[in-house]
CSV table of C-alpha atoms in Angstrom, one decimal:
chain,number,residue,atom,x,y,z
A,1,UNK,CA,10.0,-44.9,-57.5
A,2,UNK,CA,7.8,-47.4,-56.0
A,3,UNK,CA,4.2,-46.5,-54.4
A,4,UNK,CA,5.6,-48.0,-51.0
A,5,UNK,CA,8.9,-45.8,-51.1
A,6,UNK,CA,6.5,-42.5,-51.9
A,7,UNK,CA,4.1,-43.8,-49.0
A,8,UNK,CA,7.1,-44.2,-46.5
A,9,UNK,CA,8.4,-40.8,-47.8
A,10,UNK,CA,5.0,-39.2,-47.3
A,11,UNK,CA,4.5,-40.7,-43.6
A,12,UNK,CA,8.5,-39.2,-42.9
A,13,UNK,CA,7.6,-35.4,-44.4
A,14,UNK,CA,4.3,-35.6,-42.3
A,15,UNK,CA,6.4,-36.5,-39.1
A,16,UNK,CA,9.1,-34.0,-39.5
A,17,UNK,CA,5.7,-31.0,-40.5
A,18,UNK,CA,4.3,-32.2,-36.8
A,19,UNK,CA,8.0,-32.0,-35.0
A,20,UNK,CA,8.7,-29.0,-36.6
A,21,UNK,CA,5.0,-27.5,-35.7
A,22,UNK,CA,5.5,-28.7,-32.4
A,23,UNK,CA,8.8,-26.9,-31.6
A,24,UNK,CA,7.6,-23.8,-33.1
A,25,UNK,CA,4.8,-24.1,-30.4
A,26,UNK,CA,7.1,-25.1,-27.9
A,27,UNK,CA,10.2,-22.0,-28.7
A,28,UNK,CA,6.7,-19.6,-29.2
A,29,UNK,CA,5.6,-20.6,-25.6
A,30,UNK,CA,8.8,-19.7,-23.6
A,31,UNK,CA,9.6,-17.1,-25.4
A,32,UNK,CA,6.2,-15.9,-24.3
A,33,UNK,CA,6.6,-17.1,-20.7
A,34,UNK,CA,9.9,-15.1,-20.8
A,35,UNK,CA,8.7,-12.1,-22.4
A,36,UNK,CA,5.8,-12.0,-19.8
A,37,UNK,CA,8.4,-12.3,-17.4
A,38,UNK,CA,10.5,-9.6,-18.2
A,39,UNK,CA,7.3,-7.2,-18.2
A,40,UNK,CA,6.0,-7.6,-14.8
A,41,UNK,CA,5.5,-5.1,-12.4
A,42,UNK,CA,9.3,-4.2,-11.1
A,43,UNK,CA,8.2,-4.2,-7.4
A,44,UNK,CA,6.7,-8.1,-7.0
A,45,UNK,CA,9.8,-8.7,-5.0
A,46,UNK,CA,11.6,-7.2,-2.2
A,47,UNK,CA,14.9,-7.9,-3.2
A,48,UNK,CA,14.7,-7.0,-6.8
A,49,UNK,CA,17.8,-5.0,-7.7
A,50,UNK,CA,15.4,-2.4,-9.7
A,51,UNK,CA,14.0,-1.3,-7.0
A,52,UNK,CA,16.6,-1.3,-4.4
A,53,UNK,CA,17.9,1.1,-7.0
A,54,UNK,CA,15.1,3.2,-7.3
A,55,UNK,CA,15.5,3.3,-3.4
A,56,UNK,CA,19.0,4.4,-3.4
A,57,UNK,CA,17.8,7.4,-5.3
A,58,UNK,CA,14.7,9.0,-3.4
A,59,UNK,CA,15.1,7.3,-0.1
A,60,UNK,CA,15.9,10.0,2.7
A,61,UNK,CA,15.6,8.0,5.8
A,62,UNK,CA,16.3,9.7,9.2
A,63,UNK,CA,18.6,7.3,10.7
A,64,UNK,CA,16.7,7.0,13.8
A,65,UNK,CA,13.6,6.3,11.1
A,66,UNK,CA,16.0,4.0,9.8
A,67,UNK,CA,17.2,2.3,12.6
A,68,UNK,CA,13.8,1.5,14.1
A,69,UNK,CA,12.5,-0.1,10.3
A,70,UNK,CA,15.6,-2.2,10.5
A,71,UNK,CA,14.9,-3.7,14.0
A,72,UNK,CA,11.2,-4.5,12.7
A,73,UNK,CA,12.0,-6.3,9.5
A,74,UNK,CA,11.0,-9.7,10.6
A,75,UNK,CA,9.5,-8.9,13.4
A,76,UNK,CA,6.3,-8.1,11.8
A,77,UNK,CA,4.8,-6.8,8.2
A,78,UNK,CA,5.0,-2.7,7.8
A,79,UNK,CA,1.2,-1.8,6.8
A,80,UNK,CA,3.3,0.5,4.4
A,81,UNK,CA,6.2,0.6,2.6
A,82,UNK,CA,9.4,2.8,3.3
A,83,UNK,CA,9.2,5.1,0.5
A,84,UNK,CA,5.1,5.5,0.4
A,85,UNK,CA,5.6,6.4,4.1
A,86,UNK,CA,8.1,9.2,2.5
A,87,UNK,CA,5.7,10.1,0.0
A,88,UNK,CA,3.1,10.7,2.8
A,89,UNK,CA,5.6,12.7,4.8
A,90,UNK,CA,6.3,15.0,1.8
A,91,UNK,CA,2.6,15.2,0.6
A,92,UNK,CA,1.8,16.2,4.9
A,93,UNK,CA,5.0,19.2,4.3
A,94,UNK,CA,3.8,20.7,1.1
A,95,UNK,CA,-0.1,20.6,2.3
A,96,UNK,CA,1.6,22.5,5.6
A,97,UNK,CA,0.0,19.4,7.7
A,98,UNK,CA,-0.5,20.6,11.8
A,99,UNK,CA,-2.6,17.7,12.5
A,100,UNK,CA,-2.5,14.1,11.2
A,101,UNK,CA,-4.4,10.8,11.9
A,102,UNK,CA,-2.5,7.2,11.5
A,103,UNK,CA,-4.5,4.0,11.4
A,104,UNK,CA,-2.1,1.4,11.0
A,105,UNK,CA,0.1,-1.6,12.0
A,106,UNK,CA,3.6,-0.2,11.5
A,107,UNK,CA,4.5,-0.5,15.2
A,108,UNK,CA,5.6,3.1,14.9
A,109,UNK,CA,7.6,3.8,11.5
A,110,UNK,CA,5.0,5.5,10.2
A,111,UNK,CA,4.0,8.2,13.4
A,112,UNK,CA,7.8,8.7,13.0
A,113,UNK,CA,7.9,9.6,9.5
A,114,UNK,CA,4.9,12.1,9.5
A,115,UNK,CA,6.1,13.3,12.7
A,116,UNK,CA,9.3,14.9,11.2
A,117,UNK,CA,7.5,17.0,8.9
A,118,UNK,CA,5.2,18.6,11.4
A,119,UNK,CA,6.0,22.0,13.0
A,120,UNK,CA,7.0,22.3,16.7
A,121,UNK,CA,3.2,22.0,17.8
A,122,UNK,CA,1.8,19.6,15.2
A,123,UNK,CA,0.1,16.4,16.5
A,124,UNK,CA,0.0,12.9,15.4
A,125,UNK,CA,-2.7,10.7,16.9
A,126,UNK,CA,-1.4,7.5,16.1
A,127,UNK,CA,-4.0,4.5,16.8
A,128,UNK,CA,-2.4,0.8,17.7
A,129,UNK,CA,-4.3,-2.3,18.0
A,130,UNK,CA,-3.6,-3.6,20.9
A,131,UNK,CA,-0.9,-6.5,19.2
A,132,UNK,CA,1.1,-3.7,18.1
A,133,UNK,CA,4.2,-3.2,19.9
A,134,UNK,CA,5.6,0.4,20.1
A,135,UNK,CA,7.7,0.4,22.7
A,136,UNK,CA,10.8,0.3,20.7
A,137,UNK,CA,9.4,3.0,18.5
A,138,UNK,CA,9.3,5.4,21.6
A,139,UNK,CA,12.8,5.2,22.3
A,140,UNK,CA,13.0,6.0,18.3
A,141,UNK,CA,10.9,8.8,18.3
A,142,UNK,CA,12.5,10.4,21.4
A,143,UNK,CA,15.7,10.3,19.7
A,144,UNK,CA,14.2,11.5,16.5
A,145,UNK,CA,13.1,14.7,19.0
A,146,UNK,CA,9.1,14.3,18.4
A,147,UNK,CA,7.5,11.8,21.1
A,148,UNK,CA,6.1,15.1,22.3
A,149,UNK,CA,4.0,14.9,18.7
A,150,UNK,CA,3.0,11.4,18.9
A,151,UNK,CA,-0.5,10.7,21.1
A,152,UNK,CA,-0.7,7.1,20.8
A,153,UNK,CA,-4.2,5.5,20.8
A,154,UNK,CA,-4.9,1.7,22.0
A,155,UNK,CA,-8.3,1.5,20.2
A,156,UNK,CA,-10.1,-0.2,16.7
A,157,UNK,CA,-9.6,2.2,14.3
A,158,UNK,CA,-13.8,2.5,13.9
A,159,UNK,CA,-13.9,3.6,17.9
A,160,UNK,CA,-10.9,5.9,17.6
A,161,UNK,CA,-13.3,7.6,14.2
A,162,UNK,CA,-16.1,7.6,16.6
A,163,UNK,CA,-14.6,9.2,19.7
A,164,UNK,CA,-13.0,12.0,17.3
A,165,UNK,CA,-16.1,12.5,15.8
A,166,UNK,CA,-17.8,12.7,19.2
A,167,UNK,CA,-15.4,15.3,20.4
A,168,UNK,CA,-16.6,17.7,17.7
A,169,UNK,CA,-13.3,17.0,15.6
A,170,UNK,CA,-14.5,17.0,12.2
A,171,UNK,CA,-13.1,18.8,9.8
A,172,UNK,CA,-9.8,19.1,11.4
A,173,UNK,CA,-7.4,16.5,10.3
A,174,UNK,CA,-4.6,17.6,7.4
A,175,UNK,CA,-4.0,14.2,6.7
A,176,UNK,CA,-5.4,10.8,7.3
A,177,UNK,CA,-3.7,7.3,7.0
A,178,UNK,CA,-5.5,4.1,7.1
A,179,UNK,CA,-4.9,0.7,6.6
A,180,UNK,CA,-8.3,-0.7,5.4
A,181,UNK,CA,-6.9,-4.5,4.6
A,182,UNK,CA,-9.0,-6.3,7.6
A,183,UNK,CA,-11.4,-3.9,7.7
A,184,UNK,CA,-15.6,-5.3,7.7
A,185,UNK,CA,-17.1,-1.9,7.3
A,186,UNK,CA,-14.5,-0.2,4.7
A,187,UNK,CA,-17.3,2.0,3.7
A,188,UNK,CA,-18.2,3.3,6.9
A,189,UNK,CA,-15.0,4.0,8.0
A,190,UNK,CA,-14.4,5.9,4.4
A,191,UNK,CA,-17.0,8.0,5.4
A,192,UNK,CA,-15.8,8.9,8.8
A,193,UNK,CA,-12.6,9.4,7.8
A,194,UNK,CA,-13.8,11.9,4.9
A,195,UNK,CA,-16.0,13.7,7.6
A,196,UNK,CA,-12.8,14.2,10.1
A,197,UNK,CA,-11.2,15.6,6.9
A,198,UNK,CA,-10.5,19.4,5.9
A,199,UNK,CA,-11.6,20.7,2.4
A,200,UNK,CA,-8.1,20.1,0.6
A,201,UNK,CA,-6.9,17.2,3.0
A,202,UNK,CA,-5.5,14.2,1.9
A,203,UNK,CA,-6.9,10.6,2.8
A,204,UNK,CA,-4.4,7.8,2.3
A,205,UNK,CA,-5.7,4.2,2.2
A,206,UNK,CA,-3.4,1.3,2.2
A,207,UNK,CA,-4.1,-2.5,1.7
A,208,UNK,CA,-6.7,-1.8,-1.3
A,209,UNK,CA,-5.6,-4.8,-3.4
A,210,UNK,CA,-5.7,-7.2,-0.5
A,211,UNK,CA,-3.3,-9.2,-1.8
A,212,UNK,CA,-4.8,-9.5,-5.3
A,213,UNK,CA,-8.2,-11.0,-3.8
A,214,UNK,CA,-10.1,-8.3,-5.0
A,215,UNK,CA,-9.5,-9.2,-8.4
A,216,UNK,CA,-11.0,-12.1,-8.2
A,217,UNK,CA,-14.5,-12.8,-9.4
A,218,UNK,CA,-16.2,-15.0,-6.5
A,219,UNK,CA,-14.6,-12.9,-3.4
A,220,UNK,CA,-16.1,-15.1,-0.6
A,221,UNK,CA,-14.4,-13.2,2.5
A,222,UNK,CA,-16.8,-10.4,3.5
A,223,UNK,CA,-13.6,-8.2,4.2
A,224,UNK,CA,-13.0,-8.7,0.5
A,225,UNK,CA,-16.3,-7.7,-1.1
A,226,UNK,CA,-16.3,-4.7,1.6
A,227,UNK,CA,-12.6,-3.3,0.1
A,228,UNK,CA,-14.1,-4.0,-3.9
A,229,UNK,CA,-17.1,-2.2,-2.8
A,230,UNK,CA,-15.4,1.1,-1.2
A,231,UNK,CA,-12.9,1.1,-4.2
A,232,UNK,CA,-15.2,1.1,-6.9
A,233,UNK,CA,-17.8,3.7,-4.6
A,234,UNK,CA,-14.8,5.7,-4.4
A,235,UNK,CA,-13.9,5.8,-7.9
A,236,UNK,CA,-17.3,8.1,-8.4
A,237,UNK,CA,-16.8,10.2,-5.4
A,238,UNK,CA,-17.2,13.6,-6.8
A,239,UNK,CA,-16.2,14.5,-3.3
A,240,UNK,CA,-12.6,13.9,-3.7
A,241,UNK,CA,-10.1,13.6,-6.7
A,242,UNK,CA,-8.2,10.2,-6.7
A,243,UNK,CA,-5.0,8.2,-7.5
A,244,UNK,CA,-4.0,4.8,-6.8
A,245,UNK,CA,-0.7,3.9,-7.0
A,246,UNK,CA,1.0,0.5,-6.8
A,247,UNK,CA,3.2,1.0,-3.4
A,248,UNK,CA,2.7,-1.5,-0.6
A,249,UNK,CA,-0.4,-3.3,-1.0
A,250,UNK,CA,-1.8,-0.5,-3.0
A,251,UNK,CA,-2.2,2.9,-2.0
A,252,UNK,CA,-5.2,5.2,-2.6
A,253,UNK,CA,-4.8,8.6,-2.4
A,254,UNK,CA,-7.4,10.6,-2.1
A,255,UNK,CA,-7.9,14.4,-1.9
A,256,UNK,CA,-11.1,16.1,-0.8
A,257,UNK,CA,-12.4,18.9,-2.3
């Protein structure tokens, strides 16, 4: 065999190492992508089957509940999904809740759901911001038999802290729900919501990923760094025991001792 035939040989085996290294790369790269895939969080989309499934299961809507979360889907964002709303409601029944305080922009669902669970004489102060449309919801909650517990506020969730505050409500509330997501002064408001709390209350923050921007290392928007701040001062709270779980935008829960 000539020296040219082993050179052209040579030059052939390297090209077929390099396109067989390079396919290997290639198969070991989507199969990772794929992989990766397959393992993400079940509840990125709305629509995946998964969780319309899990849904199915532990869902139990009142159908005026239901009928008033239908009309709003498009209409505008619920600050909390349907079944971390239900979870509220059952954690307000088995803590035997009387009086509860909701700080967010469901346009209603969510004074509804809490509503249901509270005895004759129980009392929901629900605060709207004054883009919040809830006229719809009243004509829910009537048929749902408890407008007489719903006492709508048209405030900023920091003046509706302070006025309760003010009125020598501290230490009253059973439960409190808040959506922190555009909040500047997240700390504060933590603080005054913890005050208004009973020993034993729960205190239910949603938005506290903010869309995944507080996982980012150079968080620019002060509303941001506020939200990273409160969650990590809130992880060494002695004051209260915690859990975060990954409904909605996240959702802290936090129980004071």
């Amino acid at each position: 065999m000539s020296l040219s035939t082993l050179g052209r040989e040579a030059v052939v085996g390297i090209a077929m190492l390099g396109i067989t290294f390079a396919t290997g790369v290639y198969i070991g790269k989507r199969y990772f992508m794929y992989r990766r895939k397959k393992s993400q969080k079940m509840f990125d989309v709305q629509g995946d089957p998964r969780r319309a499934y899990l849904l199915r299961l532990s869902l139990r809507e009142h159908p005026s509940a239901k009928k008033l979360r239908k009309h709003l889907l498009g209409i505008t964002s619920q600050d909390i999904s349907s079944d971390a709303a239900q979870l509220l409601g059952n954690l307000a029944k088995l803590i035997n809740s009387r009086k509860i305080l909701d700080m967010g922009w469901s346009c209603g669902y969510n004074p509804l759901i809490l509503a249901l669970v509270l005895p004759s004489d129980g009392k929901v102060i629900a605060n709207v911001r004054a883009i919040e449309d809830v006229s719809y919801a009243r004509n829910s909650w009537n048929e749902a038999g408890v407008e007489r517990k719903i006492h709508v506020e048209e405030k900023t969730e920091e003046q509706t802290l302070d006025d309760l505050l003010s009125n020598g409500e501290a230490g009253t509330f059973d439960l409190i729900s808040i959506n922190m997501a555009n909040q500047q002064n997240c700390r504060k408001c933590y603080e005054k919501c913890l005050r208004l709390l009973k020993s034993r209350g729960i205190l239910a923050i949603d938005g506290v990923l903010c869309n995944g921007a507080v996982l980012k290392r150079n968080m620019e928007d002060e509303g941001v760094q506020g939200m990273h701040q409160m969650n990590e001062a809130i992880l060494r709270d002695a004051r209260v025991y915690l859990s975060v779980l990954p409904l909605g935008d996240g959702l802290m829960l936090c129980f004071k001792l």
